[in-house]
CSV table of C-alpha atoms in Angstrom, one decimal:
chain,number,residue,atom,x,y,z
T,659,MET,CA,22.0,-32.0,1.1
T,660,SER,CA,23.0,-28.8,3.0
T,661,HIS,CA,19.7,-26.2,2.7
T,662,VAL,CA,21.6,-23.0,3.0
T,663,VAL,CA,25.3,-22.8,1.4
T,664,VAL,CA,27.4,-19.1,2.3
T,665,SER,CA,30.6,-19.0,-0.2
T,666,GLN,CA,33.3,-17.2,-0.1
T,667,VAL,CA,30.8,-13.6,0.8
T,668,THR,CA,32.2,-10.7,1.9
T,669,LYS,CA,30.6,-6.5,1.8
T,670,SER,CA,32.0,-3.6,2.0
T,671,TYR,CA,30.7,-0.2,2.5
T,672,PRO,CA,31.1,2.9,1.2
T,673,GLY,CA,33.1,5.0,3.1
T,674,ARG,CA,32.5,8.3,5.0
T,675,GLY,CA,33.4,11.2,5.7
T,676,GLY,CA,35.6,11.9,3.1
T,677,ARG,CA,37.2,8.2,2.6
T,678,SER,CA,37.3,7.2,-0.2
T,679,GLN,CA,37.3,3.4,0.3
T,680,PRO,CA,35.2,1.2,0.9
T,681,VAL,CA,34.0,-0.2,4.6
T,682,PRO,CA,34.3,-4.5,4.9
T,683,ALA,CA,32.1,-5.7,6.6
T,684,LEU,CA,32.5,-9.3,6.3
T,685,ASN,CA,35.2,-11.0,4.7
T,686,ASP,CA,35.0,-14.3,2.6
T,687,VAL,CA,33.0,-15.8,4.8
T,688,SER,CA,31.2,-19.5,3.4
T,689,PHE,CA,29.6,-22.0,5.8
T,690,GLU,CA,26.8,-24.3,5.5
T,691,ILE,CA,23.5,-25.4,7.4
T,692,ARG,CA,21.7,-28.4,7.5
T,693,HIS,CA,17.7,-28.9,6.7
T,694,ASN,CA,16.2,-28.4,10.0
T,695,GLU,CA,19.6,-27.6,11.6
T,696,PHE,CA,19.7,-24.6,14.2
T,697,CYS,CA,22.0,-22.2,14.1
T,698,SER,CA,23.2,-20.1,16.1
T,699,ILE,CA,26.0,-16.8,14.9
T,700,LEU,CA,28.1,-15.5,17.6
T,701,GLY,CA,29.8,-12.7,18.1
T,702,HIS,CA,30.5,-9.1,19.4
T,703,SER,CA,28.5,-5.4,17.3
T,704,GLY,CA,30.0,-4.2,14.7
T,705,CYS,CA,31.7,-8.1,13.9
T,706,GLY,CA,28.7,-8.0,10.6
T,707,LYS,CA,26.4,-11.1,12.4
T,708,THR,CA,23.5,-9.0,11.6
T,709,THR,CA,24.6,-7.6,7.9
T,710,LEU,CA,25.3,-11.8,6.8
T,711,LEU,CA,21.3,-12.0,8.6
T,712,ASN,CA,19.6,-9.0,6.1
T,713,MET,CA,21.8,-11.1,2.9
T,714,ILE,CA,20.2,-14.7,4.0
T,715,GLY,CA,16.9,-12.9,4.1
T,716,GLY,CA,17.6,-10.9,0.4
T,717,PHE,CA,17.2,-7.0,2.6
T,718,GLU,CA,20.7,-7.0,1.6
T,719,ARG,CA,23.2,-8.7,-1.6
T,720,PRO,CA,27.0,-9.7,-1.1
T,721,THR,CA,29.6,-7.7,-2.4
T,722,ARG,CA,31.2,-10.6,-3.6
T,723,GLY,CA,30.8,-14.3,-2.7
T,724,THR,CA,26.7,-16.0,-3.2
T,725,ILE,CA,23.4,-17.4,-1.0
T,726,MET,CA,21.9,-20.5,-2.2
T,727,ILE,CA,19.6,-22.2,-0.3
T,728,ASP,CA,18.1,-25.2,-1.9
T,729,GLY,CA,20.6,-24.4,-4.9
T,730,GLU,CA,19.2,-21.7,-5.3
T,731,GLN,CA,20.4,-18.3,-5.2
T,732,ILE,CA,18.7,-15.7,-3.0
T,733,THR,CA,18.4,-12.3,-5.2
T,734,ASN,CA,15.7,-10.6,-2.9
T,735,PRO,CA,13.1,-10.8,-0.1
T,736,HIS,CA,10.9,-13.8,-0.1
T,737,TRP,CA,8.1,-15.0,2.1
T,738,SER,CA,9.7,-18.7,2.5
T,739,ARG,CA,13.0,-16.8,4.8
T,740,THR,CA,10.6,-14.7,7.8
T,741,VAL,CA,12.6,-12.7,10.4
T,742,ILE,CA,11.9,-12.7,14.1
T,743,PHE,CA,13.5,-9.3,14.9
T,744,GLN,CA,14.6,-7.8,18.4
T,745,ASP,CA,12.2,-5.1,18.6
T,746,TYR,CA,8.8,-7.7,17.3
T,747,ALA,CA,8.2,-5.6,14.5
T,748,LEU,CA,4.1,-5.5,15.2
T,749,PHE,CA,1.3,-3.9,13.8
T,750,PRO,CA,0.3,-1.6,16.5
T,751,TRP,CA,-3.4,-1.0,15.4
T,752,MET,CA,-3.2,-4.6,14.9
T,753,THR,CA,-4.9,-7.4,17.0
T,754,VAL,CA,-2.9,-10.6,17.8
T,755,ALA,CA,-5.4,-12.7,15.2
T,756,GLU,CA,-4.8,-10.0,12.6
T,757,ASN,CA,-1.1,-9.9,13.3
T,758,ILE,CA,-0.5,-13.6,12.9
T,759,SER,CA,-3.1,-13.1,9.9
T,760,PHE,CA,-0.9,-10.5,7.8
T,761,GLY,CA,1.7,-12.9,5.9
T,762,LEU,CA,-1.4,-15.3,5.4
T,763,GLU,CA,-3.2,-12.4,3.9
T,764,MET,CA,-0.4,-11.6,1.7
T,765,LYS,CA,0.1,-14.9,0.9
T,766,LYS,CA,-3.7,-15.0,-0.5
T,767,ILE,CA,-4.4,-18.3,1.5
T,768,PRO,CA,-8.0,-19.1,2.1
T,769,ARG,CA,-9.9,-17.3,4.8
T,770,ASP,CA,-11.1,-20.3,6.9
T,771,GLU,CA,-7.2,-21.7,6.7
T,772,ARG,CA,-5.9,-18.6,7.2
T,773,ARG,CA,-8.2,-19.1,10.5
T,774,ASP,CA,-7.3,-22.3,11.1
T,775,ARG,CA,-3.7,-21.4,10.7
T,776,VAL,CA,-3.8,-18.5,12.8
T,777,ARG,CA,-5.7,-20.6,15.9
T,778,ARG,CA,-3.3,-22.9,15.8
T,779,HIS,CA,0.1,-21.0,15.9
T,780,ILE,CA,-1.8,-18.8,19.1
T,781,GLU,CA,-2.1,-21.9,20.8
T,782,LEU,CA,1.8,-23.3,19.4
T,783,VAL,CA,3.5,-20.4,21.6
T,784,GLY,CA,1.0,-19.9,24.2
T,785,LEU,CA,-1.5,-17.4,24.4
T,786,GLY,CA,-4.7,-18.8,24.2
T,787,GLY,CA,-7.5,-16.3,24.9
T,788,THR,CA,-5.5,-13.1,23.4
T,789,GLU,CA,-6.6,-13.4,20.0
T,790,GLY,CA,-8.5,-10.1,20.3
T,791,ARG,CA,-5.7,-8.3,22.6
T,792,PHE,CA,-3.3,-5.3,20.6
T,793,PRO,CA,0.4,-5.0,20.9
T,794,HIS,CA,0.0,-2.6,23.7
T,795,GLU,CA,-2.5,-4.7,26.0
T,796,LEU,CA,0.9,-7.5,26.1
T,797,SER,CA,3.6,-7.6,27.7
T,798,GLY,CA,7.3,-7.6,25.9
T,799,GLY,CA,7.2,-11.7,26.2
T,800,MET,CA,4.1,-11.9,24.7
T,801,LYS,CA,5.0,-10.1,21.6
T,802,GLN,CA,7.7,-12.1,21.3
T,803,ARG,CA,5.5,-15.5,21.0
T,804,VAL,CA,2.9,-13.0,18.7
T,805,SER,CA,5.8,-12.4,16.1
T,806,ILE,CA,7.1,-15.9,16.5
T,807,ALA,CA,3.7,-17.0,15.9
T,808,ARG,CA,4.0,-14.6,12.6
T,809,ALA,CA,6.9,-15.8,11.0
T,810,LEU,CA,5.7,-19.6,11.3
T,811,ALA,CA,1.7,-19.4,10.4
T,812,VAL,CA,3.8,-18.4,7.3
T,813,ASP,CA,5.6,-22.9,7.1
T,814,PRO,CA,8.6,-20.3,5.8
T,815,LYS,CA,12.2,-22.5,5.5
T,816,VAL,CA,14.1,-20.5,7.0
T,817,LEU,CA,13.2,-18.7,10.1
T,818,LEU,CA,15.3,-16.3,11.2
T,819,MET,CA,16.3,-14.4,14.3
T,820,ASP,CA,18.2,-11.1,15.2
T,821,GLU,CA,18.5,-11.5,19.1
T,822,PRO,CA,15.3,-11.8,19.5
T,823,PHE,CA,15.4,-12.5,23.2
T,824,ALA,CA,17.6,-9.5,24.2
T,825,ALA,CA,15.5,-6.8,24.9
T,826,LEU,CA,13.7,-9.1,27.3
T,827,ASP,CA,15.7,-9.1,30.9
T,828,ALA,CA,16.9,-11.9,32.5
T,829,GLN,CA,13.8,-14.0,33.6
T,830,ASN,CA,11.7,-13.4,30.6
T,831,ARG,CA,14.6,-13.6,28.6
T,832,GLY,CA,15.1,-17.8,30.1
T,833,SER,CA,11.8,-18.5,29.4
T,834,MET,CA,11.7,-18.0,26.3
T,835,GLN,CA,14.3,-18.9,25.2
T,836,ARG,CA,13.2,-23.2,26.8
T,837,GLU,CA,9.6,-22.0,24.8
T,838,MET,CA,11.8,-21.7,21.8
T,839,VAL,CA,13.3,-25.0,21.9
T,840,ARG,CA,10.0,-26.6,22.7
T,841,ILE,CA,8.7,-24.9,19.8
T,842,TRP,CA,11.9,-25.9,17.2
T,843,GLU,CA,11.1,-29.0,18.1
T,844,ARG,CA,7.1,-29.1,17.3
T,845,GLU,CA,7.6,-27.3,13.8
T,846,ARG,CA,11.4,-28.3,12.6
T,847,LYS,CA,12.7,-25.1,10.7
T,848,THR,CA,16.5,-24.1,9.7
T,849,VAL,CA,16.7,-21.7,12.2
T,850,VAL,CA,19.4,-18.5,11.0
T,851,LEU,CA,20.1,-17.2,15.2
T,852,VAL,CA,22.0,-14.5,15.4
T,853,THR,CA,23.2,-13.6,18.9
T,854,HIS,CA,26.2,-11.9,21.4
T,855,SER,CA,25.3,-14.3,24.7
T,856,ILE,CA,27.0,-17.3,24.7
T,857,GLU,CA,24.5,-18.9,27.4
T,858,GLU,CA,22.1,-18.3,24.6
T,859,ALA,CA,23.6,-19.8,21.8
T,860,VAL,CA,24.4,-23.0,23.8
T,861,VAL,CA,20.5,-23.3,25.3
T,862,LEU,CA,19.9,-23.4,21.3
T,863,SER,CA,22.3,-24.1,18.9
T,864,ASP,CA,22.4,-27.8,17.3
T,865,ARG,CA,25.8,-25.2,15.3
T,866,ILE,CA,27.3,-22.3,16.6
T,867,LEU,CA,29.7,-19.8,13.9
T,868,VAL,CA,31.7,-17.8,16.0
T,869,MET,CA,32.6,-15.1,14.6
T,870,THR,CA,35.7,-12.2,14.6
T,871,ARG,CA,35.8,-8.6,15.1
T,872,HIS,CA,35.0,-6.8,11.5
T,873,PRO,CA,35.7,-7.5,9.5
T,874,GLY,CA,33.7,-10.6,9.8
T,875,ARG,CA,35.4,-13.8,9.5
T,876,VAL,CA,34.1,-17.2,11.1
T,877,LYS,CA,36.7,-18.2,13.6
T,878,ALA,CA,35.2,-21.7,14.4
T,879,ASP,CA,32.6,-24.1,13.4
T,880,LEU,CA,30.6,-25.5,16.9
T,881,GLU,CA,28.5,-29.1,16.6
T,882,ILE,CA,26.5,-28.9,19.2
T,883,GLY,CA,26.4,-32.7,20.6
T,884,LEU,CA,24.2,-31.9,23.6
T,885,ALA,CA,20.5,-33.7,24.1
T,886,ARG,CA,18.1,-30.5,25.4
T,887,PRO,CA,16.9,-29.7,27.7
T,888,ARG,CA,20.8,-28.3,28.5
T,889,ARG,CA,21.4,-27.4,32.8
T,890,GLU,CA,23.9,-25.0,33.2
T,891,GLU,CA,25.7,-26.8,35.8
T,892,ASP,CA,26.2,-29.9,33.7
T,893,PRO,CA,29.9,-30.0,32.9
T,894,GLN,CA,29.7,-30.5,29.1
T,895,VAL,CA,27.7,-27.2,29.2
T,896,ILE,CA,30.3,-25.2,31.1
T,897,ALA,CA,33.0,-26.6,28.8
T,898,LEU,CA,30.8,-25.1,26.3
T,899,ARG,CA,31.1,-22.0,27.3
T,900,ASN,CA,34.3,-21.9,28.5
T,901,GLU,CA,35.3,-22.9,24.9
T,902,LEU,CA,33.0,-20.1,23.3
T,903,ARG,CA,34.7,-17.7,25.6
T,904,ASP,CA,38.3,-18.5,24.9
T,905,LEU,CA,37.4,-18.2,21.1
T,906,ILE,CA,35.6,-14.8,21.7
T,907,HIS,CA,38.2,-13.4,24.0
T,908,GLU,CA,41.1,-14.4,21.5
T,909,SER,CA,39.0,-12.8,19.1
T,910,GLU,CA,39.3,-9.1,20.8
T,911,LEU,CA,43.5,-10.6,21.4
T,912,GLN,CA,43.4,-10.5,17.3
T,913,ALA,CA,41.4,-7.2,16.9
């Protein structure tokens, strides 16, 4: 049974600068994501992938089509779908523990259970000993670990990730990708990752959806049957990267 079902979704925005015609961002997008699958949406800037993620999160509504999770149509944001943003989105006046606890308080989780969940998720993301620090005292990678812990602590059905490692340098980005694999293997969730990085999609994903240029459509839906961890020099990994580059290049030529 599919966990997330996107069916014939089109999204348009009102024209600007006197234009009467609406501007299409997505056109007739359909796909399904299975329970606990790690799915990446890969494409260039402007292909509508973040718009699609926002609709799965309930922050925007499709112009046409439907998005369902476990048979229920998404109409509003909900704690069952949490988001990890590129810019961390931490509260600067709160400590690490308080940031992670925030969503649990909104869910009215009892204090003792909140404390246990915060402690467990701090250990899960490798931030033991930082409970009392504030965001300005943390590196970029550590801030993103706090964001991951906060998103997972509320026990969502679907974890949405909007280019979460794009602001990190190459070394930290690679490290966080490996950490994300470790965390996902321990805390299995349905994950939808938006990225423009072929390498990131290959490292992390069970499935990769390749989007066309504006307006976005699904050009290819690839199932990745490679064991983790995936090494750069593996011939199968090299072949997959090349296939994805070809698909992206074809989209550029068609655009």
